[in-house]
Coordinates of C-alpha atoms in Angstrom, one line a residue:
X1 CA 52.9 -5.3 56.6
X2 CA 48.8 -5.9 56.6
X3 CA 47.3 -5.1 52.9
X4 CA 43.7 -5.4 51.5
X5 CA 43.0 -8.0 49.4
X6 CA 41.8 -5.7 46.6
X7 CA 39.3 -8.0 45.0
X8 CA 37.9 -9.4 48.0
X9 CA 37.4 -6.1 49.5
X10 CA 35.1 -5.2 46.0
X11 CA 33.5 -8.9 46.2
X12 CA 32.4 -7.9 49.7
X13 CA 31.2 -4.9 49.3
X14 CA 29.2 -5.9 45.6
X15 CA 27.6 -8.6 48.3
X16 CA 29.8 -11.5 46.9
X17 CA 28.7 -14.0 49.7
X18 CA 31.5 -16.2 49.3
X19 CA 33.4 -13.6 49.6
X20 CA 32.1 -12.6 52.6
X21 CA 32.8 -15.5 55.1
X22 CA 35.2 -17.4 53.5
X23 CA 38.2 -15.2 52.2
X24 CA 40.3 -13.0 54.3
X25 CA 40.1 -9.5 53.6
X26 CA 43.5 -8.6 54.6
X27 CA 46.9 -11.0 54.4
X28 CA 50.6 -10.3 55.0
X29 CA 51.7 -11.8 51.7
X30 CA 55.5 -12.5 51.2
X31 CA 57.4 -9.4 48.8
X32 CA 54.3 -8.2 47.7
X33 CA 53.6 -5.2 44.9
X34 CA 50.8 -3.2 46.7
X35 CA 49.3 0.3 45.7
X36 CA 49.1 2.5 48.6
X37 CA 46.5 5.6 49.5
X38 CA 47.8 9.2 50.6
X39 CA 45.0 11.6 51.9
X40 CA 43.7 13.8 54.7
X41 CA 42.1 11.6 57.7
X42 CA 38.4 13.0 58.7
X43 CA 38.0 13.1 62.1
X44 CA 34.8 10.1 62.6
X45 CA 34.5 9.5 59.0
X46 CA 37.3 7.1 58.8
X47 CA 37.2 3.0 58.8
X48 CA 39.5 1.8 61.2
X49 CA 40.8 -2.4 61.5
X50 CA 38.5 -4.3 63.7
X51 CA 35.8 -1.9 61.2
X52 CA 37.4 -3.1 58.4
X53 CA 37.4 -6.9 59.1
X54 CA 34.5 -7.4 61.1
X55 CA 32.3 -5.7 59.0
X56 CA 30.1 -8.5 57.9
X57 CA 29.9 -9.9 61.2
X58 CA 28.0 -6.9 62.4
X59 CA 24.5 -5.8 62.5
X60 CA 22.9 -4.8 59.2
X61 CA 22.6 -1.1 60.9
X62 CA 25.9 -0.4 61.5
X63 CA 27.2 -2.0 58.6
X64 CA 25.3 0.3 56.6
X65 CA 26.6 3.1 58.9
X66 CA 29.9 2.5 57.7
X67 CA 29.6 1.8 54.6
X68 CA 27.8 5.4 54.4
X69 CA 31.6 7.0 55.5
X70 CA 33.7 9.1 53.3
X71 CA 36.2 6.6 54.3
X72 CA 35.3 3.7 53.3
X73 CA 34.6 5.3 49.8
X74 CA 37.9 5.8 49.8
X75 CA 38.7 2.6 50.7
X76 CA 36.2 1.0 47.8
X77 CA 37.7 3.9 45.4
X78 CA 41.2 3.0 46.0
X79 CA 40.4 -0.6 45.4
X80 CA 38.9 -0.1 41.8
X81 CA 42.0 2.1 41.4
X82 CA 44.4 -0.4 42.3
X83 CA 42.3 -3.6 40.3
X84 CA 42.3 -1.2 37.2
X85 CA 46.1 -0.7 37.5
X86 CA 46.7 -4.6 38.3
X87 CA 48.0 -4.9 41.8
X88 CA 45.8 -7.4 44.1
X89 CA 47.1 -5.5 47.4
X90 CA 46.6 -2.1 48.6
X91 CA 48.1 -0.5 52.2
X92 CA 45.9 2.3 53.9
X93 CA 46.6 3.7 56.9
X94 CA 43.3 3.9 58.5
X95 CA 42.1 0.3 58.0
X96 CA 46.0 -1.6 57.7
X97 CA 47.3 -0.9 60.8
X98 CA 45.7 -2.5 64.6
X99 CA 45.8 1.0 66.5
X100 CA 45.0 -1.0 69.8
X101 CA 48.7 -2.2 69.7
X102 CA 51.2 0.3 70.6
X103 CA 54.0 -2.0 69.1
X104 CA 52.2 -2.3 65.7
X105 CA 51.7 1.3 65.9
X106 CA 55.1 2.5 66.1
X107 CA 56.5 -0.3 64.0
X108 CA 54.7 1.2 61.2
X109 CA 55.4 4.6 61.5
X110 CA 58.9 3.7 61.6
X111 CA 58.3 1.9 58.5
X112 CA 56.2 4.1 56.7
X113 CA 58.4 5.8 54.5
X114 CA 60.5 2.2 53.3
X115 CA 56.1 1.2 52.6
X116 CA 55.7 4.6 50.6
X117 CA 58.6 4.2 48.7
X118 CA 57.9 0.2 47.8
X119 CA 54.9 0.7 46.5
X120 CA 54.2 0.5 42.7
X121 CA 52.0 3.5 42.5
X122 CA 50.7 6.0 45.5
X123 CA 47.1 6.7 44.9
X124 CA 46.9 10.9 45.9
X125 CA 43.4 12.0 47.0
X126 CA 42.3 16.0 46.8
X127 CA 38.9 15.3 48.6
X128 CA 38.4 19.5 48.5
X129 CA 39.8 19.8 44.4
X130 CA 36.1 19.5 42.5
X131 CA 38.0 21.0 39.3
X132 CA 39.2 17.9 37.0
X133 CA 42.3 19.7 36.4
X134 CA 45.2 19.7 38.9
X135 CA 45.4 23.8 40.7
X136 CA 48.2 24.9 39.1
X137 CA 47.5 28.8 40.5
X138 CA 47.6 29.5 44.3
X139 CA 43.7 30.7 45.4
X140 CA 43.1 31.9 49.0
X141 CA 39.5 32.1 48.6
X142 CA 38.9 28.9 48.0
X143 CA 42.0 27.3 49.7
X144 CA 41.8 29.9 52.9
X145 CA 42.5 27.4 55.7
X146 CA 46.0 26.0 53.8
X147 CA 47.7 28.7 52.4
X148 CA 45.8 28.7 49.0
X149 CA 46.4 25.6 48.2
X150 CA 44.5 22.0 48.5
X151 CA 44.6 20.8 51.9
X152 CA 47.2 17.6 51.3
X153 CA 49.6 20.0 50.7
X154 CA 49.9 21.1 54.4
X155 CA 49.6 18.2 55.9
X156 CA 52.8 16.8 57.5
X157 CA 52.2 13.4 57.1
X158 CA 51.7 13.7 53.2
X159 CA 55.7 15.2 52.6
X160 CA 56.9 11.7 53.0
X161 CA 53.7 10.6 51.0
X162 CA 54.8 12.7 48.2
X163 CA 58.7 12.6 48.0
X164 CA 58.8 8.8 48.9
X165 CA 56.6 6.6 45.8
X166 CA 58.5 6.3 42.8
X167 CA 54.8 7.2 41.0
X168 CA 52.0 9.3 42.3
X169 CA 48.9 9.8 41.1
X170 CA 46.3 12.8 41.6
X171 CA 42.5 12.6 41.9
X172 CA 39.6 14.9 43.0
X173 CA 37.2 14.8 44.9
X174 CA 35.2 12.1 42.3
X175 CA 38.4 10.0 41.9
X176 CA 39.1 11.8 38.4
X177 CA 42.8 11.7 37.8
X178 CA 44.0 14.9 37.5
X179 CA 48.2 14.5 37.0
X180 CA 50.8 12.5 38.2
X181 CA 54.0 13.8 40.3
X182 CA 56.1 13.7 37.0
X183 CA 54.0 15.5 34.7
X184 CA 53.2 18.2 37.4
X185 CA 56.5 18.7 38.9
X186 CA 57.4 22.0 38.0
X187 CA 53.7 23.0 39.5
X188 CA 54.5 21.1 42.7
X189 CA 58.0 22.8 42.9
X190 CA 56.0 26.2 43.0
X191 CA 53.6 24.8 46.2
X192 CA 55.8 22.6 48.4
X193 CA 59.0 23.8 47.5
X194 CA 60.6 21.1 47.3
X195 CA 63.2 20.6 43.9
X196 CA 62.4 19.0 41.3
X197 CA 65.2 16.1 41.6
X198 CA 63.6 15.4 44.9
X199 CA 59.9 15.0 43.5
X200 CA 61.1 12.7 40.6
X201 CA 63.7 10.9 41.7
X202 CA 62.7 9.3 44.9
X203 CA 63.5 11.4 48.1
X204 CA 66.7 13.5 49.1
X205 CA 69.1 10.6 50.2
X206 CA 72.0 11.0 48.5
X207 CA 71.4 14.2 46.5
X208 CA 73.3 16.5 49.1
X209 CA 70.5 18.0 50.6
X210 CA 71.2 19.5 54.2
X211 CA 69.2 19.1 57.3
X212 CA 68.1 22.6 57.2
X213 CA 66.4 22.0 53.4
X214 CA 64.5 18.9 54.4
X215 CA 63.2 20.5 57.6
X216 CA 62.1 23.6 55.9
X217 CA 60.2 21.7 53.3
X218 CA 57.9 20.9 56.7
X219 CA 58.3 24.4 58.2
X220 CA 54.3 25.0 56.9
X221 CA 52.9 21.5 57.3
X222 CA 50.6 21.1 60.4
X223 CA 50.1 17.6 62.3
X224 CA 46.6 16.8 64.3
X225 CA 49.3 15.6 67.1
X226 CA 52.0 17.5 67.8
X227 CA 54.3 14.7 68.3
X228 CA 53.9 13.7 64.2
X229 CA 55.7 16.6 63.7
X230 CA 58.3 14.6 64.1
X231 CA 58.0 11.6 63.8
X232 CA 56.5 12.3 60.4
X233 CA 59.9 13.4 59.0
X234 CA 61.7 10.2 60.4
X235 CA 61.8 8.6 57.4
X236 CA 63.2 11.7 55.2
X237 CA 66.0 11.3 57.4
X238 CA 66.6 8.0 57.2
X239 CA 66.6 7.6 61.6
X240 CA 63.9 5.2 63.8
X241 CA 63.0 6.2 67.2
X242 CA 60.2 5.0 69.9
X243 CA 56.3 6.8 69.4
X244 CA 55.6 8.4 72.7
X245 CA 52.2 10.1 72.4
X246 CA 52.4 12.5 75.1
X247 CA 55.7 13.8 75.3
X248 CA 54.6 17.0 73.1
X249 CA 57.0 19.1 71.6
X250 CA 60.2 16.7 73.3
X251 CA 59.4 14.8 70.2
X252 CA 61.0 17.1 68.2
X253 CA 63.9 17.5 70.0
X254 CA 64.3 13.8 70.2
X255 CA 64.4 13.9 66.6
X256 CA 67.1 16.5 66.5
X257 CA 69.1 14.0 68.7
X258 CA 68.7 11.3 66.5
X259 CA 69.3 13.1 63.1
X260 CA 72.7 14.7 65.2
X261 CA 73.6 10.9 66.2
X262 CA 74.0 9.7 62.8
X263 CA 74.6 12.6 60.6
X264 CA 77.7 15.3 61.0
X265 CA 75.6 17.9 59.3
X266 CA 75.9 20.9 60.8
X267 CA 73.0 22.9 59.7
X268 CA 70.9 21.2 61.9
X269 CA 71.7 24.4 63.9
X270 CA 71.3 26.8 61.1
X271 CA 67.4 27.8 62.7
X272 CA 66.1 30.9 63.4
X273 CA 63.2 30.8 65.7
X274 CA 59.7 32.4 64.9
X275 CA 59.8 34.3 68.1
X276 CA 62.5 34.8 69.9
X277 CA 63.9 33.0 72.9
X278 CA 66.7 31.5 74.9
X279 CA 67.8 28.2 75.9
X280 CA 68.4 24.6 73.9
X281 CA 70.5 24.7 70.8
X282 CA 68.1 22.7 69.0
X283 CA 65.1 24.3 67.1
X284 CA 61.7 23.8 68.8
X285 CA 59.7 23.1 65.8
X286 CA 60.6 22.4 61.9
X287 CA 58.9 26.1 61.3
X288 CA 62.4 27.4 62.4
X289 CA 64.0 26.4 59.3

């Protein structure tokens, strides 16, 4: 597991030279206690890993390009978070992992949700909540585009993000803290769904929650790749398989598979489809819980 070297990455960017060509900005430390980022991914605004580490290296330009992106605020944001709350690591998904490898890629959405639920706090950013007060009240003016509520809400990546961390913490769109998953759980009961027991006291494992309940907390969540449909839940259900971009919807179905290879839960069948059709036993999409 790659994590930012918190103060480094705050050195470097307050133009510590040392800082800049001698230490490491990411390390793989041994049982580390890391702070880890949830959020919504903006497509060209992000900082990926060869960004990340080569930054310095680059020409004064694009370094200043970068540095301009809503996503490496988020990365410097995060940071200050993370130093203020005492942890020296922090794990973000666009900078952490090395895309270009396929086998880093799927080793670490297989390991996503074990990383969520390690970390010592997960650091929830609402870049379209201006408000310094968590929306407690559904509004589909402002929210139009994600069912009246903030945008992280319907995001299928960010179920795993929420159930999984033992703490998580809200902010706005100016990094004001706005709640925490304990305080607000009756609120976040009322928009995802999900019970309370679930929110507060680490994920479903254990709690006798069928397959039909987990999937239909994801039955409104949307992915940017269809495939992360499913292999965003993999972790809720405690099952690994192989990423294979390209196989569309099949990745669902492998899922299914998977969840029917280790588990003798039988409401994995208990799905009514959207609109009607014939053929697999298995649900198409989680939308038909």
């Amino acid at each position: 597991m790659r994590l930012l070297n918190v103060r480094v990455v705050l050195n470097r960017d307050d133009g510590n030279q040392q800082a800049r060509y001698e230490a490491e900005v990411m390390k793989e430390p041994r049982d580390p206690s890391y702070a880890i980022l949830s959020h919504c991914w903006k497509e060209g605004m992000e900082v990926g890993y060869e960004e990340m580490i080569g930054l310095m290296k680059m020409e004064e330009e694009k370094r200043k390009e970068i540095k301009r992106r809503p996503g490496y605020q988020k990365i410097i944001k995060s940071c200050e978070q993370a130093e203020k709350h005492g942890h020296e690591w922090l794990w973000i998904d666009t900078c952490c992992i090395d895309k270009r490898s396929s086998a880093e890629l799927s080793e670490a959405i297989n390991s996503m949700y074990r990383w969520y639920q390690n970390a010592q706090i997960c650091y929830a950013y609402l870049d379209d909540v201006g408000e310094s007060t968590f929306p407690t009240k559904k509004d589909g003016d402002k929210f139009d585009k994600s069912n009246g509520w903030p945008k992280w809400f319907v995001r299928g990546w960010t179920l795993q993000e929420l159930i999984a961390p033992k703490e998580v913490e809200f902010f706005n769109e100016n990094w004001v803290p706005i709640g925490n998953k304990r305080l607000l759980a009756s609120a976040l009961v009322n928009i995802t769904r999900i019970p309370s027991e679930v929110l507060t006291g680490g994920g479903p494992a254990g709690k006798g929650f069928s397959v039909a309940q987990i999937m239909s907390w994801a039955a409104d969540r949307k992915t940017t790749r269809e495939e992360d449909r499913a292999y965003s839940l993999m972790g809720l259900f405690g099952v690994h398989m192989p990423m294979l971009y390209g196989e569309g919807k099949n990745a669902f179905q492998r899922l299914q598979l998977e969840i029917i290879r280790t588990s003798s839960d039988q409401s994995i069948f208990a799905w009514i489809p959207r609109i009607p059709r014939e053929g697999s036993v298995l649900a198409e999409d989680p939308s038909d819980f």
